[in-house]
Short mmCIF file of N, CA and C in Angstrom, two decimals:
data_model
loop_
_atom_site.label_atom_id
_atom_site.label_comp_id
_atom_site.label_asym_id
_atom_site.label_seq_id
_atom_site.Cartn_x
_atom_site.Cartn_y
_atom_site.Cartn_z
N MET K 1 65.13 77.44 89.53
CA MET K 1 66.51 77.16 89.21
C MET K 1 67.10 78.24 88.30
N ILE K 2 66.34 78.63 87.28
CA ILE K 2 66.79 79.66 86.36
C ILE K 2 66.97 80.99 87.09
N GLU K 3 66.08 81.28 88.04
CA GLU K 3 66.18 82.51 88.81
C GLU K 3 67.47 82.52 89.64
N GLU K 4 67.85 81.39 90.18
CA GLU K 4 69.08 81.30 90.97
C GLU K 4 70.30 81.51 90.07
N ILE K 5 70.27 80.91 88.91
CA ILE K 5 71.38 81.09 87.96
C ILE K 5 71.48 82.55 87.55
N THR K 6 70.34 83.18 87.30
CA THR K 6 70.32 84.59 86.92
C THR K 6 70.87 85.45 88.05
N ALA K 7 70.48 85.16 89.28
CA ALA K 7 70.95 85.93 90.43
C ALA K 7 72.46 85.80 90.58
N VAL K 8 72.96 84.58 90.46
CA VAL K 8 74.41 84.35 90.57
C VAL K 8 75.14 85.06 89.44
N SER K 9 74.57 85.02 88.26
CA SER K 9 75.18 85.69 87.10
C SER K 9 75.25 87.20 87.32
N LEU K 10 74.18 87.78 87.86
CA LEU K 10 74.16 89.22 88.14
C LEU K 10 75.18 89.58 89.22
N GLN K 11 75.29 88.74 90.23
CA GLN K 11 76.28 88.98 91.28
C GLN K 11 77.70 88.91 90.72
N THR K 12 77.92 87.93 89.87
CA THR K 12 79.24 87.78 89.25
C THR K 12 79.58 89.00 88.38
N THR K 13 78.60 89.46 87.64
CA THR K 13 78.80 90.65 86.80
C THR K 13 79.12 91.87 87.66
N ALA K 14 78.37 92.04 88.72
CA ALA K 14 78.60 93.17 89.62
C ALA K 14 79.99 93.10 90.25
N SER K 15 80.39 91.90 90.65
CA SER K 15 81.71 91.73 91.24
C SER K 15 82.80 92.02 90.21
N SER K 16 82.60 91.58 89.00
CA SER K 16 83.57 91.82 87.93
C SER K 16 83.72 93.31 87.66
N GLU K 17 82.60 94.02 87.64
CA GLU K 17 82.64 95.47 87.42
C GLU K 17 83.36 96.18 88.57
N GLU K 18 83.12 95.71 89.79
CA GLU K 18 83.78 96.30 90.95
C GLU K 18 85.29 96.06 90.90
N ILE K 19 85.67 94.87 90.50
CA ILE K 19 87.10 94.54 90.37
C ILE K 19 87.74 95.40 89.29
N ALA K 20 87.06 95.56 88.17
CA ALA K 20 87.59 96.38 87.08
C ALA K 20 87.76 97.83 87.53
N SER K 21 86.80 98.33 88.27
CA SER K 21 86.88 99.69 88.78
C SER K 21 88.05 99.85 89.74
N SER K 22 88.23 98.88 90.61
CA SER K 22 89.34 98.91 91.56
C SER K 22 90.68 98.87 90.83
N MET K 23 90.74 98.07 89.78
CA MET K 23 91.98 97.99 89.00
C MET K 23 92.30 99.31 88.32
N GLU K 24 91.28 99.99 87.82
CA GLU K 24 91.48 101.30 87.19
C GLU K 24 91.99 102.31 88.22
N GLU K 25 91.41 102.29 89.41
CA GLU K 25 91.86 103.19 90.47
C GLU K 25 93.30 102.90 90.86
N GLN K 26 93.64 101.63 90.94
CA GLN K 26 95.00 101.24 91.30
C GLN K 26 95.98 101.69 90.22
N ALA K 27 95.61 101.55 88.97
CA ALA K 27 96.47 101.98 87.87
C ALA K 27 96.68 103.49 87.92
N ALA K 28 95.62 104.23 88.19
CA ALA K 28 95.74 105.68 88.30
C ALA K 28 96.65 106.07 89.46
N SER K 29 96.51 105.38 90.57
CA SER K 29 97.37 105.65 91.73
C SER K 29 98.83 105.33 91.42
N SER K 30 99.05 104.25 90.70
CA SER K 30 100.42 103.87 90.32
C SER K 30 101.03 104.93 89.41
N ASN K 31 100.25 105.43 88.48
CA ASN K 31 100.74 106.48 87.58
C ASN K 31 101.06 107.76 88.36
N GLU K 32 100.21 108.10 89.30
CA GLU K 32 100.44 109.28 90.13
C GLU K 32 101.71 109.11 90.97
N LEU K 33 101.90 107.94 91.51
CA LEU K 33 103.10 107.66 92.30
C LEU K 33 104.35 107.76 91.42
N ALA K 34 104.27 107.27 90.20
CA ALA K 34 105.41 107.36 89.28
C ALA K 34 105.75 108.82 88.99
N GLU K 35 104.73 109.65 88.81
CA GLU K 35 104.96 111.08 88.57
C GLU K 35 105.63 111.73 89.78
N TYR K 36 105.15 111.43 90.98
CA TYR K 36 105.75 112.00 92.18
C TYR K 36 107.19 111.52 92.35
N THR K 37 107.45 110.29 91.98
CA THR K 37 108.81 109.75 92.08
C THR K 37 109.73 110.49 91.13
N GLN K 38 109.27 110.77 89.93
CA GLN K 38 110.08 111.53 88.97
C GLN K 38 110.35 112.95 89.48
N GLN K 39 109.32 113.57 90.06
CA GLN K 39 109.49 114.92 90.60
C GLN K 39 110.49 114.92 91.75
N LEU K 40 110.39 113.94 92.61
CA LEU K 40 111.30 113.85 93.74
C LEU K 40 112.73 113.62 93.26
N THR K 41 112.90 112.78 92.26
CA THR K 41 114.22 112.53 91.70
C THR K 41 114.81 113.82 91.14
N GLN K 42 113.99 114.60 90.46
CA GLN K 42 114.46 115.88 89.91
C GLN K 42 114.84 116.84 91.03
N LEU K 43 114.06 116.88 92.09
CA LEU K 43 114.39 117.76 93.22
C LEU K 43 115.69 117.33 93.89
N ILE K 44 115.90 116.04 94.01
CA ILE K 44 117.15 115.53 94.60
C ILE K 44 118.33 115.92 93.73
N ASN K 45 118.18 115.77 92.42
CA ASN K 45 119.26 116.16 91.50
C ASN K 45 119.56 117.65 91.60
N ASP K 46 118.50 118.46 91.66
CA ASP K 46 118.69 119.90 91.80
C ASP K 46 119.41 120.24 93.11
N LEU K 47 119.02 119.57 94.18
CA LEU K 47 119.65 119.80 95.48
C LEU K 47 121.12 119.42 95.44
N GLU K 48 121.42 118.28 94.84
CA GLU K 48 122.82 117.84 94.72
C GLU K 48 123.63 118.84 93.92
N ASP K 49 123.06 119.37 92.84
CA ASP K 49 123.76 120.38 92.04
C ASP K 49 124.02 121.65 92.85
N THR K 50 123.02 122.06 93.60
CA THR K 50 123.17 123.27 94.42
C THR K 50 124.21 123.06 95.52
N LEU K 51 124.15 121.93 96.18
CA LEU K 51 125.12 121.66 97.25
C LEU K 51 126.54 121.51 96.70
N GLY K 52 126.66 121.06 95.46
CA GLY K 52 127.96 120.93 94.84
C GLY K 52 128.65 122.25 94.59
N LYS K 53 127.91 123.33 94.64
CA LYS K 53 128.47 124.68 94.43
C LYS K 53 129.13 125.22 95.69
N PHE K 54 128.89 124.60 96.82
CA PHE K 54 129.45 125.07 98.07
C PHE K 54 130.68 124.26 98.42
N GLN K 55 131.62 124.93 99.04
CA GLN K 55 132.81 124.25 99.53
C GLN K 55 132.77 124.25 101.05
N ILE K 56 133.06 123.11 101.62
CA ILE K 56 133.07 123.00 103.08
C ILE K 56 134.52 123.05 103.54
N LYS K 57 134.83 123.98 104.45
CA LYS K 57 136.18 124.11 104.97
C LYS K 57 136.24 123.47 106.34
N ASN K 58 137.29 122.71 106.58
CA ASN K 58 137.49 122.06 107.89
C ASN K 58 138.39 122.90 108.75
#
């Protein structure tokens, strides 16, 4: 009985560690996505500024 409890406890610990690792990876990916979003926003702003310098004649 004690061996079964120990085995379940070890499995639970391993699962918890795996979940924690996955959460860390997800957080890192979210941070990376936020950085790319900021860069894209800056590029869009730069493009809008550049396009604003041109006049379109009809």
